[in-house]
Structure formats: structure tokens, C-alpha cells
Coordinates of C-alpha atoms and ligand atoms in Angstrom, one line a residue:
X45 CA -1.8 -10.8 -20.3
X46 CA 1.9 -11.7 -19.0
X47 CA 4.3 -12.2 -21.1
X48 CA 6.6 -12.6 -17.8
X49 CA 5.8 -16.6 -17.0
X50 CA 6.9 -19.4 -15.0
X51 CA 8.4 -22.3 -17.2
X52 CA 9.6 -25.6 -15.6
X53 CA 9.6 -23.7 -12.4
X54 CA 11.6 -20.6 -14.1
X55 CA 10.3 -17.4 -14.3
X56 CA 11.1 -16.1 -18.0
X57 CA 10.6 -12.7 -20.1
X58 CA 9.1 -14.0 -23.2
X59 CA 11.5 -17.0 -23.9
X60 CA 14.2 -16.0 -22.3
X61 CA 15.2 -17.0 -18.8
X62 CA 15.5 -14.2 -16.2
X63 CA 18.4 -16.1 -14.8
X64 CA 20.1 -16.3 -17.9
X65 CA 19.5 -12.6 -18.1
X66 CA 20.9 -11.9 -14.6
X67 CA 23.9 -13.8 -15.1
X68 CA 24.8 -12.1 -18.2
X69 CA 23.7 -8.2 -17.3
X70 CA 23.8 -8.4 -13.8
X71 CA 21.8 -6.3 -11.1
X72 CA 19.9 -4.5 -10.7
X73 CA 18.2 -5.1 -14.7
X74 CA 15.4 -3.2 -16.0
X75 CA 14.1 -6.0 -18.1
X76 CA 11.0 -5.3 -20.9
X77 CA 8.8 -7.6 -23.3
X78 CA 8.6 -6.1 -26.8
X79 CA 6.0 -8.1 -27.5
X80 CA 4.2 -6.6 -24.5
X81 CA 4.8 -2.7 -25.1
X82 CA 3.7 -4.4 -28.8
X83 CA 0.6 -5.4 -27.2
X84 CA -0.4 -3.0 -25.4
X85 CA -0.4 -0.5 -28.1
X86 CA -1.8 -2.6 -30.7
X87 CA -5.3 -2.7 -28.3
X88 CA -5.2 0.7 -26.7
X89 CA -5.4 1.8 -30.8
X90 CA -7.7 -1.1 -31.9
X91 CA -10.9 0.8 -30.2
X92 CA -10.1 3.9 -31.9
X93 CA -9.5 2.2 -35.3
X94 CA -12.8 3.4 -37.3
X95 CA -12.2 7.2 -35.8
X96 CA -9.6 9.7 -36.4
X97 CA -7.2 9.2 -33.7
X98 CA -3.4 9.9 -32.3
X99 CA -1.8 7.8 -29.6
X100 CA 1.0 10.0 -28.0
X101 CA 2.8 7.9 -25.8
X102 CA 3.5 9.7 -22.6
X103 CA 7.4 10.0 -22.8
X104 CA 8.1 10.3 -18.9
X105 CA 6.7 6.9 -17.8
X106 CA 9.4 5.4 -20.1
X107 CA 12.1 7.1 -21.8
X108 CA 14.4 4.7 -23.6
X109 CA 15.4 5.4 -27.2
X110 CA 14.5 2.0 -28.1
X111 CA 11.2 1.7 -26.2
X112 CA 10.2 5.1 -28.0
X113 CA 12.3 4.0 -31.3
X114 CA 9.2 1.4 -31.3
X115 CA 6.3 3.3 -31.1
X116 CA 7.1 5.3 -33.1
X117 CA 7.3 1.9 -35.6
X118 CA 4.1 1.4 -34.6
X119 CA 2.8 5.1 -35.5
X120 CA 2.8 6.2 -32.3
X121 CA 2.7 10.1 -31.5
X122 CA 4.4 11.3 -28.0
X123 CA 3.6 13.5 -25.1
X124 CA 6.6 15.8 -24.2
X125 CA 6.8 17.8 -20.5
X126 CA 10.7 18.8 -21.8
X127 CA 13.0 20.2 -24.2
X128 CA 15.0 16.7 -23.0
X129 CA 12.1 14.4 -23.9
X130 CA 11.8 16.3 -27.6
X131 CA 15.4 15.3 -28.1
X132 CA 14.9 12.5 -27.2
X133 CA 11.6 11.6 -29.0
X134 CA 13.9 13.0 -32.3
X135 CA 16.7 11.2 -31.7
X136 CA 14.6 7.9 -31.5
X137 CA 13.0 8.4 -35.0
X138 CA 10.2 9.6 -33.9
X139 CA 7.6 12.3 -35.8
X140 CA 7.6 15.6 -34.7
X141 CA 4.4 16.4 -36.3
X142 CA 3.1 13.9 -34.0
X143 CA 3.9 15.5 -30.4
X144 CA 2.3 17.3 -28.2
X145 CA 3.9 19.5 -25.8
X146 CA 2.3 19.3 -22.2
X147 CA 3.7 20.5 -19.0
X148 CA 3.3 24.0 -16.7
X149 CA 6.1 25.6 -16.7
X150 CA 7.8 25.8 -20.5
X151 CA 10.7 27.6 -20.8
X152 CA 11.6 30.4 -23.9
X153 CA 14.0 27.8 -25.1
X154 CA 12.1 24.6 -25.3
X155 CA 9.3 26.9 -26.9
X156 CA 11.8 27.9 -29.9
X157 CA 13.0 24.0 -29.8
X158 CA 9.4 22.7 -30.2
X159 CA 8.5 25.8 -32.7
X160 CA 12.0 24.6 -35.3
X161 CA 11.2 21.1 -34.7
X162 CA 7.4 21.8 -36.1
X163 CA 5.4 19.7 -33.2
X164 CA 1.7 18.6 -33.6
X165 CA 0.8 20.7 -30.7
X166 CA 1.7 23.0 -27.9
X167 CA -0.9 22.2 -24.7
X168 CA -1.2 25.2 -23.1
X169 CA -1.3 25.5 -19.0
X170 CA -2.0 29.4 -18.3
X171 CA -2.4 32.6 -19.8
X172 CA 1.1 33.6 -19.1
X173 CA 2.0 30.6 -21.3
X174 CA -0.6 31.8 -24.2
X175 CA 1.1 35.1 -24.0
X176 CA 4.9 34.2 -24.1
X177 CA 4.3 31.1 -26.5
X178 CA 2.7 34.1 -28.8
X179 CA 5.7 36.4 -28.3
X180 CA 8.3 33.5 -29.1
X181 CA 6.7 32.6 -32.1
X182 CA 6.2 36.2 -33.4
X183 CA 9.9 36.4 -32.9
X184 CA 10.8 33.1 -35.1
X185 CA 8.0 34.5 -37.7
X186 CA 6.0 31.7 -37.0
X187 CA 2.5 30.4 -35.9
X188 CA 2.0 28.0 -32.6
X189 CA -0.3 25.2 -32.9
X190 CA -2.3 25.5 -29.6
X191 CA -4.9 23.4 -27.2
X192 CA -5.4 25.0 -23.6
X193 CA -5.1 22.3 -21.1
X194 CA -8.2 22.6 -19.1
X195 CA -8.4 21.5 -15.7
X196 CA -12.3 20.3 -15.7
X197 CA -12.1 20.1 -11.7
X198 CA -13.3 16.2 -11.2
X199 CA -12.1 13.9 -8.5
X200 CA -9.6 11.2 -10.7
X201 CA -10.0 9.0 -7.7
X202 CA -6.5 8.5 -7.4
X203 CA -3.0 9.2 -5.1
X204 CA -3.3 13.1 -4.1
X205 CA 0.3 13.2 -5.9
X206 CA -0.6 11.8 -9.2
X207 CA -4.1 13.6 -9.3
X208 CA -4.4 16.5 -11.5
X209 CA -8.0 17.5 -12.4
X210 CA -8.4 19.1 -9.3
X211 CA -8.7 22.6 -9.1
X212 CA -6.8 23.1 -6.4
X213 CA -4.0 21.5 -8.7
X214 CA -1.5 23.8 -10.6
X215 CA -2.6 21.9 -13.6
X216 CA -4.1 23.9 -16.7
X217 CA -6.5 26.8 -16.4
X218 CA -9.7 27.0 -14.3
X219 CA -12.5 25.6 -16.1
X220 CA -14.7 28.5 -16.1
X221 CA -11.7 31.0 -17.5
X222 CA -11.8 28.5 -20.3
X223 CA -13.9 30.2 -22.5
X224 CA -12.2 33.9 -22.2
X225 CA -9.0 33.0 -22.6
X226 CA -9.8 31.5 -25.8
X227 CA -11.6 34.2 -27.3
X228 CA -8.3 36.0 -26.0
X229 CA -5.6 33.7 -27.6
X230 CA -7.7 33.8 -31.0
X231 CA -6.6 37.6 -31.7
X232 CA -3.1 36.8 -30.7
X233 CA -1.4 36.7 -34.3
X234 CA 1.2 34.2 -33.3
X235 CA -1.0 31.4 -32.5
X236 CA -3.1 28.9 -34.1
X237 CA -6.0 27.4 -31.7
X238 CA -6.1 23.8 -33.1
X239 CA -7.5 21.9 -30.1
X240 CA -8.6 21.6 -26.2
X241 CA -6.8 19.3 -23.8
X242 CA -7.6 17.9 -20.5
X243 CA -5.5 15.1 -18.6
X244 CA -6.8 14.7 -15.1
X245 CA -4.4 12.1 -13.4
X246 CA -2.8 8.8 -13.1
X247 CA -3.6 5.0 -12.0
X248 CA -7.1 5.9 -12.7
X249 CA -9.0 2.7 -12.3
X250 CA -12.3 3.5 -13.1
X251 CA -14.0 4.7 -16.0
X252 CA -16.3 7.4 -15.0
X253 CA -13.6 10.5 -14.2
X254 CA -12.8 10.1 -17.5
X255 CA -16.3 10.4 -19.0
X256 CA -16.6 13.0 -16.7
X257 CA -14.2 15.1 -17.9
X258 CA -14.8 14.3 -21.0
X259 CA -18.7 16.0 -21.0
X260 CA -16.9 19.0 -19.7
X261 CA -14.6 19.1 -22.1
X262 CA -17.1 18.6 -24.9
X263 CA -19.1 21.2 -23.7
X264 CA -16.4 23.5 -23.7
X265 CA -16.0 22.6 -27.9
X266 CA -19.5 23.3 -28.4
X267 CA -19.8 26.7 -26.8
X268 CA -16.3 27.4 -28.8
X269 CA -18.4 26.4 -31.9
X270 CA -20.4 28.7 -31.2
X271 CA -18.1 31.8 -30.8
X272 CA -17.2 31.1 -34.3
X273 CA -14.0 28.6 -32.5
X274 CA -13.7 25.4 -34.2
X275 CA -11.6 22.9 -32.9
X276 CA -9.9 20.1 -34.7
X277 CA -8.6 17.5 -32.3
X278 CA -9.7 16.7 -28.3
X279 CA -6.7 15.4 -26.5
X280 CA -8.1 13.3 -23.4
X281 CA -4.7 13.1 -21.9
X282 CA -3.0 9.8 -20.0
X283 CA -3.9 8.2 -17.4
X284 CA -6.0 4.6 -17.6
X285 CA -4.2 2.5 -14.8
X286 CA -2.5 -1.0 -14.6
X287 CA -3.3 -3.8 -12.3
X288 CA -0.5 -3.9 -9.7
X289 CA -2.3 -6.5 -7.6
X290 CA -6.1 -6.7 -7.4
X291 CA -7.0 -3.2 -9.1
X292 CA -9.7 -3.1 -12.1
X293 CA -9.1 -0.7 -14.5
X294 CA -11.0 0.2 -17.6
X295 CA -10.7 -2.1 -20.9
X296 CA -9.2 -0.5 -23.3
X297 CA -12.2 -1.2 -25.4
X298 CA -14.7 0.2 -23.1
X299 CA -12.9 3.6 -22.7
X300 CA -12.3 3.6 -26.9
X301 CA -16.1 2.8 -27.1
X302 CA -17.8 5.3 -24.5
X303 CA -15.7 8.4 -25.1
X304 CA -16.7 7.9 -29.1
X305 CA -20.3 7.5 -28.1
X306 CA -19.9 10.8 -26.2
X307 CA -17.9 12.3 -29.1
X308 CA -21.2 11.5 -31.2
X309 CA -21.1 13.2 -35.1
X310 CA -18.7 16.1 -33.7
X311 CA -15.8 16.6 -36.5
X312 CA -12.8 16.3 -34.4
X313 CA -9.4 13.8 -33.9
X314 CA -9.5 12.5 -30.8
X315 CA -5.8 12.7 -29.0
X316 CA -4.7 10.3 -26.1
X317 CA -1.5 10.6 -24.0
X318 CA -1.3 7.0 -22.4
X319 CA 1.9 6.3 -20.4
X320 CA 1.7 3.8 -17.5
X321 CA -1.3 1.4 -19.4
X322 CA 1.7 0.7 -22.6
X323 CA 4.5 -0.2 -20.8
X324 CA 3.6 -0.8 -17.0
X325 CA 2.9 -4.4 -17.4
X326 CA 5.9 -4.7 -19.5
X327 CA 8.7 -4.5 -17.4
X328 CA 9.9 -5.8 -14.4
X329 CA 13.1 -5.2 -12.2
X330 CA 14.9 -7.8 -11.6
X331 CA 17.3 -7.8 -8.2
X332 CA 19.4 -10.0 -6.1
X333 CA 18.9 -11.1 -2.6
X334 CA 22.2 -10.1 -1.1
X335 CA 21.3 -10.5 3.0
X336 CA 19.0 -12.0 5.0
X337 CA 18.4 -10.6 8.0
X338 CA 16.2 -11.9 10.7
X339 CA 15.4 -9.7 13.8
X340 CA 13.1 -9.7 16.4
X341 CA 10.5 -8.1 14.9
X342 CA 11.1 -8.7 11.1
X343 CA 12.5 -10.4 8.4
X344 CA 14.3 -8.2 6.0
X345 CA 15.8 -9.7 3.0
X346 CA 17.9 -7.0 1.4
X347 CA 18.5 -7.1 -2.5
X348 CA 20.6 -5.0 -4.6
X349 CA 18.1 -2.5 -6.2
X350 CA 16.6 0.2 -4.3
X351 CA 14.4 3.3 -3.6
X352 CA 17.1 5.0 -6.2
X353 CA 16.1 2.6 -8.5
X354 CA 12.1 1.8 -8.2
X355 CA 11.2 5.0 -6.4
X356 CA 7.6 4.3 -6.4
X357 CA 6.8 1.9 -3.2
X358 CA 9.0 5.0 -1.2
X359 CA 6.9 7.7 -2.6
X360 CA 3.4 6.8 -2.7
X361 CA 3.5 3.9 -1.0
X362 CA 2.8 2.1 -4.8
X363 CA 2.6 -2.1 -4.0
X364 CA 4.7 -4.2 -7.0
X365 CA 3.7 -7.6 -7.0
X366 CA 7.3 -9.5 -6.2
X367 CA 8.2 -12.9 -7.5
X368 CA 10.9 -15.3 -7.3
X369 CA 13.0 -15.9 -10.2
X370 CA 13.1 -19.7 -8.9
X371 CA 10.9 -20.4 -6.7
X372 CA 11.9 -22.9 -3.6
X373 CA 9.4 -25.3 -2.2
X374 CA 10.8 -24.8 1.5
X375 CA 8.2 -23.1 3.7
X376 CA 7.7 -19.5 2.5
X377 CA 8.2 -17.0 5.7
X378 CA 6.8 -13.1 5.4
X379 CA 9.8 -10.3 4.6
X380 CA 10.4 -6.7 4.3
X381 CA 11.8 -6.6 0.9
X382 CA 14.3 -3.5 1.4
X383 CA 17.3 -1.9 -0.4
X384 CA 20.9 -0.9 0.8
X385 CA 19.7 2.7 0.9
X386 CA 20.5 4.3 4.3
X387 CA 16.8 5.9 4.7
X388 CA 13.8 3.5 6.8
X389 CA 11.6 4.4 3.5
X390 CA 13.8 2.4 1.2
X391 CA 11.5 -0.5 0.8
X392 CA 10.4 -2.4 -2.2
X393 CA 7.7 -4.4 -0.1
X394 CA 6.4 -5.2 2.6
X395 CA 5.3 -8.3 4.3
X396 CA 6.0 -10.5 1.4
X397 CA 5.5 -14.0 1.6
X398 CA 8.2 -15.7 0.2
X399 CA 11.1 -18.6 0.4
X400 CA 14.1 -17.3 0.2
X401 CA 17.9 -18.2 0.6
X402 CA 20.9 -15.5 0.1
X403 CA 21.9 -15.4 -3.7
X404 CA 18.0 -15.4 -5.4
X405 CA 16.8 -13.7 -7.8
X406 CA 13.6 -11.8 -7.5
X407 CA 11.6 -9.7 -10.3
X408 CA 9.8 -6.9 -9.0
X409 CA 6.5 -6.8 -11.4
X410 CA 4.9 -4.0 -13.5
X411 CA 7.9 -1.9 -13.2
X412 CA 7.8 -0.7 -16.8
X413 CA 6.3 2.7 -16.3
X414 CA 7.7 5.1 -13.7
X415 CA 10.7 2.8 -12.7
X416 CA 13.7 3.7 -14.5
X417 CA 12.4 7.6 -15.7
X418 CA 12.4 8.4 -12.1
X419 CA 15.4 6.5 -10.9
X420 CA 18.1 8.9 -9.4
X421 CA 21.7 8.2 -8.4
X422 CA 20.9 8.6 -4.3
X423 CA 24.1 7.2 -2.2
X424 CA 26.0 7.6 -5.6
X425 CA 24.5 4.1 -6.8
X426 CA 25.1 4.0 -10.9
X427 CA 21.5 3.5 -12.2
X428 CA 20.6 0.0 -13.6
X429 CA 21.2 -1.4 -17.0
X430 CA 18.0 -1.8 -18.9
X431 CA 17.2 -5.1 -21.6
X432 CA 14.6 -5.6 -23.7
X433 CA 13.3 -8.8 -24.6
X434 CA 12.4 -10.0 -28.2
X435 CA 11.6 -14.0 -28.3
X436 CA 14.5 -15.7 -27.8
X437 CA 17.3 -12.5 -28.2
X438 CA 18.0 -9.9 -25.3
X439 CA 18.8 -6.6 -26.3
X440 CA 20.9 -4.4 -24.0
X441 CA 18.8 -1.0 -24.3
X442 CA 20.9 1.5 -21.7
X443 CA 23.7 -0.1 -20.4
X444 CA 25.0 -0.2 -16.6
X445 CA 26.1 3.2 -15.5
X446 CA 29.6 3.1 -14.2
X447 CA 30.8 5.2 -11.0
X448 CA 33.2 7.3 -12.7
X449 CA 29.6 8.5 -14.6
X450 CA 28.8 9.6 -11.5
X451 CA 30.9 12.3 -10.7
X452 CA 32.4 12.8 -14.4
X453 CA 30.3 16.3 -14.2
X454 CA 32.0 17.3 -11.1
X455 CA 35.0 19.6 -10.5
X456 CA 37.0 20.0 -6.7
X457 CA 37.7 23.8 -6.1
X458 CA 41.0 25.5 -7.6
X459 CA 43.7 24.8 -5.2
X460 CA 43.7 28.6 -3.4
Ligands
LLP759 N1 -0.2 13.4 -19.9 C1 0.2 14.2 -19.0 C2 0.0 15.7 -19.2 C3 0.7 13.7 -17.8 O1 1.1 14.6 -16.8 C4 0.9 12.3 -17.6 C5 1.4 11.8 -16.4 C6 0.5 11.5 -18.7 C7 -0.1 12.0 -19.8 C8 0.6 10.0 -18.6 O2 -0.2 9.4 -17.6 P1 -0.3 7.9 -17.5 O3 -1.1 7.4 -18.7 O4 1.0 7.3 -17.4 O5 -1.1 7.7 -16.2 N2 5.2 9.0 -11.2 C9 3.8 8.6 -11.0 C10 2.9 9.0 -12.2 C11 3.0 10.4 -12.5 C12 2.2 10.8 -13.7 C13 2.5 12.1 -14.2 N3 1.8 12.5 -15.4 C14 3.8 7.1 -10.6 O6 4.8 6.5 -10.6 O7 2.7 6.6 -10.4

């Protein structure tokens, strides 16, 4: 499904023209389809719709207030790795008894933030964790909902960077410590053991890490069971990948229908943490061709977003599809797609084979997840403005930063 389209030789988000949407926010533009993010949340949940399930979309591939402000519309849950993202999902409406709280390294303060706010769910990382989480919470007179994030050690068949089910990753605790720790966090008074949780990477594009996890997981709740441990909810983490280019993932369907057949008659809510498969596909960033520059070797054209912007192609070598806005019919020639960042890594892609002439427009595709949550202000570029599409009406959902933003946090020294 694309809800980005070419119309009379005009590429458009929903009905709206990417040109029009250029000429009135400018670029660099982060620019969504509601209807997409819609989409895609209405058929990840469709395969869990006869089971007792929570969809907590994973806050860090996407941010916005409005882009969370919706799913939580929709009934959404959310995945927190920050005291930042909890203020966020709270100021964007969202339920706090609906969140779950991953990440390794949880601070004493975001613990007593997530405790007042009253979250679904802390996901635990190590035993240090269980023990301070305990201690904060006996201080507040309170009880923490807990899962320990188990790290099930299978290959997610992914970028090293974005695989965490390893265990040589820092992710979770060991597998095999699994079991002690929580027959250890059961006599802690100051915490409630409510679940087990498991997220074992990202751009996973095929089904069976998942279902592999997922048996060791499941047989981790059984032998709980069995020491008298019963659990009420299974989060399965994040994880199910996009199609950048040629890449296959898993239907929706097909993971909602083989992790309840592994489930089988077991009692339990099954948790999901989905980032990148909700709003990859439903964004793109749209950029400017502001040089072209043949040389010897190559063709660079160089637009106005940039590694700052769309990190990914820099850091893991990711591939975004790239299209022009309006396409010529001259002959199409191959170029280095490339920002004004001074580094040789600050590419957007390479060897693209496209017509091109100073002034186009070009939309870099599936840039919804991971684009603007990891964009940075590198070479003191203001980060883009961000619109989301609904039909025929843009909405402007962050606007353009401004330069004096940049360095409004800053102080020069006392004169001496
Ligand atoms: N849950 C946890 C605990 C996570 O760490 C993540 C992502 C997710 C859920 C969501 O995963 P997803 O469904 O989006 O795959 N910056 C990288 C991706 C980093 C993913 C980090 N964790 C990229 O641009 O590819």
C-alpha cells in the first residue's frame, strides 16, 4: 500500500500535491499520510482482534505529538525508552495505563516519573534495575508493575546495530538467569511481577526469529507457572520490518496468526511494541535539488536535506527508495544523491538513476520511522518542519526550526 502516488505525472501525499506542499512549507519537509499511519495500525491489530492484546507503539521511531495524539485515538498503548518520551506520550493524550517502560539504563527519576504517572509496565533490563526500581517504589509507598526483558539469545537476522537478541548484546538479562531472578524479584515487597518481555531487533524481515523467541519465551512462562509465578501479559517487543526496496517481511496477519497458535489456551495478554512497520511507509522527506555537480567520476546532485536530517543511509548504510516529485522524460543519468554536510558519509543515495535539472523536487521514501527522531542539528542546520497529510488538508505538525533555536540554550563566558 502507497498512499504517496503519481497523479498526472505528480507525485502526491494522499490528495495533496508534494509540490504544493514544498512551495508552501519549504525544505527540507517531513511529510506523513494519516491515512497511512491509520492503516497500518488498523491491520497490525486486525490479527490480534479475537485475543487479548495491547499495541504499544514504539515512541522513538516517531515522536510527534500529533502522530502519537493519533494512536492513541486509535487505542493505541506506547513503548517509552525515556522520561522525555513519557512526557511526551502524556502530553499527546495518550493512556498512561497503557505504556510500557523499556530501555537499559533508567534513571531514579524517570522511575518516580513512570511510578506518579501509573504506567502499564516497567520492562525490566537487569537485576540492578529489579533492585533499584524496588527501592524507588518502597520510597513512594508504592508497588512497580514489572516484566524482565529477556534476551532469548536468537540471531534477528538483521544490521549488527539494530540487533538485540543476541547475547553478546547489553539488552535484558541472560536467558538462563531468567528464572532466578524472578523467584528473586517475587520476595521484593515493592514489586509486582505482571509479565515477561522479549524484543530481539529491528527490520526483521522474516518470520522465524520471532517464533523463535517466542518458544523461549513461552517456555520461560511455563516453568514460572510452575514455581507458583503466573504471568498475565507476554510483550513480544517491535521489530517486524518495512520494504525499503525489494525486502519481504512478514504479513501482519501471518505473525498475528502464528504467535497465537504458539500462545495455544495459555491465559495471558499478548503485548507488541511495533515502531518502524506503523509509520515507516508513511512518511517521506521531501528535498530540493540545489546543485548539480558533474565530475569525472560522478554525478552528485546535492539537495537540501542531509545526514542531519535522514541519518539512516550514513549510519547503517539503510537504502530509501528516491523519487522525483515531477518526473522529466529527458534521459535519466545515475547520481550520488548527497547533502551539504561537510563529511564524505553524508549521502542520501547512491547511484540513483534519475533525470534531473537544478530546482526539483525529490521525496526520499519510507522515511516515517527513524527519520526525524534521530535527526540532530550537525553544521547547526535547524531541523526540518514536519506535515501531515489528511485528504485534501495539510497539517503543519512541528514547525521549521529557526537558527536562533539553535543556540538559544547557549551562553558566551563572563567577560573576565
Ligand atoms: N521495543 C524496543 C525495546 C526497541 O528497542 C525498539 C527499537 C522497538 C520496540 C521498535 O522496533 P521497530 O518495531 O521499530 O523495529 N534507528 C534504527 C532502529 C533502532 C531500533 C531501536 N529499537 C533504524 O533506523 O533502523
Amino acid at each position: 500500500m502507497s498512499t504517496f502516488t503519481l497523479k498526472n505525472n505528480a507525485l502526491f501525499a494522499e490528495n495533496v500535491a508534494l509540490t504544493d506542499i514544498a512551495n508552501r512549507f519549504a525544505t527540507p519537509c517531513y511529510v506523513y499520510s494519516k491515512s497511512a499511519l491509520i492503516q497500518a495500525f488498523e491491520s497490525f491489530s486486525a490479527g490480534f482482534k479475537d485475543s487479548n492484546h495491547l499495541v504499544c507503539f514504539a515512541v522513538k521511531s516517531n515522536p510527534n505529538l500529533a502522530i502519537l495524539n493519533l494512536f492513541a485515538h486509535l487505542g493505541a498503548g506506547f513503548d517509552i525508552v525515556s522520561g522525555g518520551e513519557l512526557a511526551r506520550v502524556l502530553a499527546a493524550g495518550g493512556d498512561p495505563k497503557k505504556i510500557v517502560f523499556s530501555g537499559v539504563g533508567k534513571t531514579a527519576a524517570e522511575m518516580q516519573a513512570a511510578l506518579n504517572a501509573g504506567i502499564f509496565c516497567f520492562n525490566v533490563e537487569s537485576r540492578s534495575e529489579l533492585i533499584r526500581l524496588n527501592t524507588v517504589a518502597g520510597a513512594m509507598g508504592k508497588v512497580a508493575p514489572v516484566s524482565l526483558r529477556v534476551n532469548p539469545n536468537v540471531d534477528a537476522k538483521t544490521h549488527p546495530y539494530i540487533s538485540t537478541g543476541l547475547k553478546n548484546n547489553k539488552f535484558g538479562v541472560a536467558y538462563d538467569d531468567a528464572l532466578n531472578i524472578y523467584l528473586e524479584a517475587a520476595k521484593m515487597p515493592h514489586i509486582a511481577i505482571h509479565g515477561v518481555d522479549c524484543h530481539i531487533g529491528s527490520q526483521i524481515t522474516e518470520l522465524s526469529p520471532f517464533l523463535d523467541a517466542f518458544d523461549r519465551v513461552l517456555a520461560l512462562v511455563d516453568a514460572l507457572e510452575q514455581q507458583g509465578i503466573h504471568i498475565q501479559h507476554i510483550d513480544a517487543g517491535g521489530g517486524i520490518g518495512i520494504c525499503y526496496s525489494d525486502e519481504t517481511p512478514p504479513q501482519f496477519g501471518a505473525y498475528a496468526a502464528a504467535m497465537q497458535e504458539k500462545l495455544g489456551q495459555r491465559k495471558v495478554k499478548l503485548v507488541f511494541e511495533p515502531g518502524r512497520a506503523l509509520v515507516g511507509n508513511a512518511g517521506v522527506l521531501l528535498t530540493k535539488v540545489e546543485y548539480l555537480k558533474p565530475t569525472e567520476s560522478k554525478n552528485f546532485a546535492i539537495v537540501d536535506a542531509a545526514m542531519n536530517d535522514l541519518m539512516r543511509p550514513a549510519l547503517y548504510d539503510a537504502y530509501h527508495e528516491i523519487q522525483a516529485v515531477t518526473p522529466r522524460d529527458t534521459p535519466a543519468i545515475s547520481y550520488e544523491i548527497v547533502g551539504p554536510v561537510c563529511e564524505s558519509g553524508d549521502f542520501l543515495g547512491h547511484d540513483r538513476t534519475l533525470a534531473l535539472e537544478e530546482g526539483d523536487l525529490l521525496a526520499i521514501m519510507s522515511a516515517g520511522a527513524y527519520g526525524m527522531s534521530m535527526a540532530s542539528n550537525y553544521n547547526s542546520r535547524p531541523r526540518a518542519a514536519e506535515v501531515m497529510v489528511d485528504d485534501e488538508t495539510c497539517h503543519l505538525i512541528r514547525a521549521r526550526e529557526t537558527v536562533a533555536d539553535l543556540f538559544a540554550l547557549e551562553h558566551t563566558l563572563p567577560k573576565a
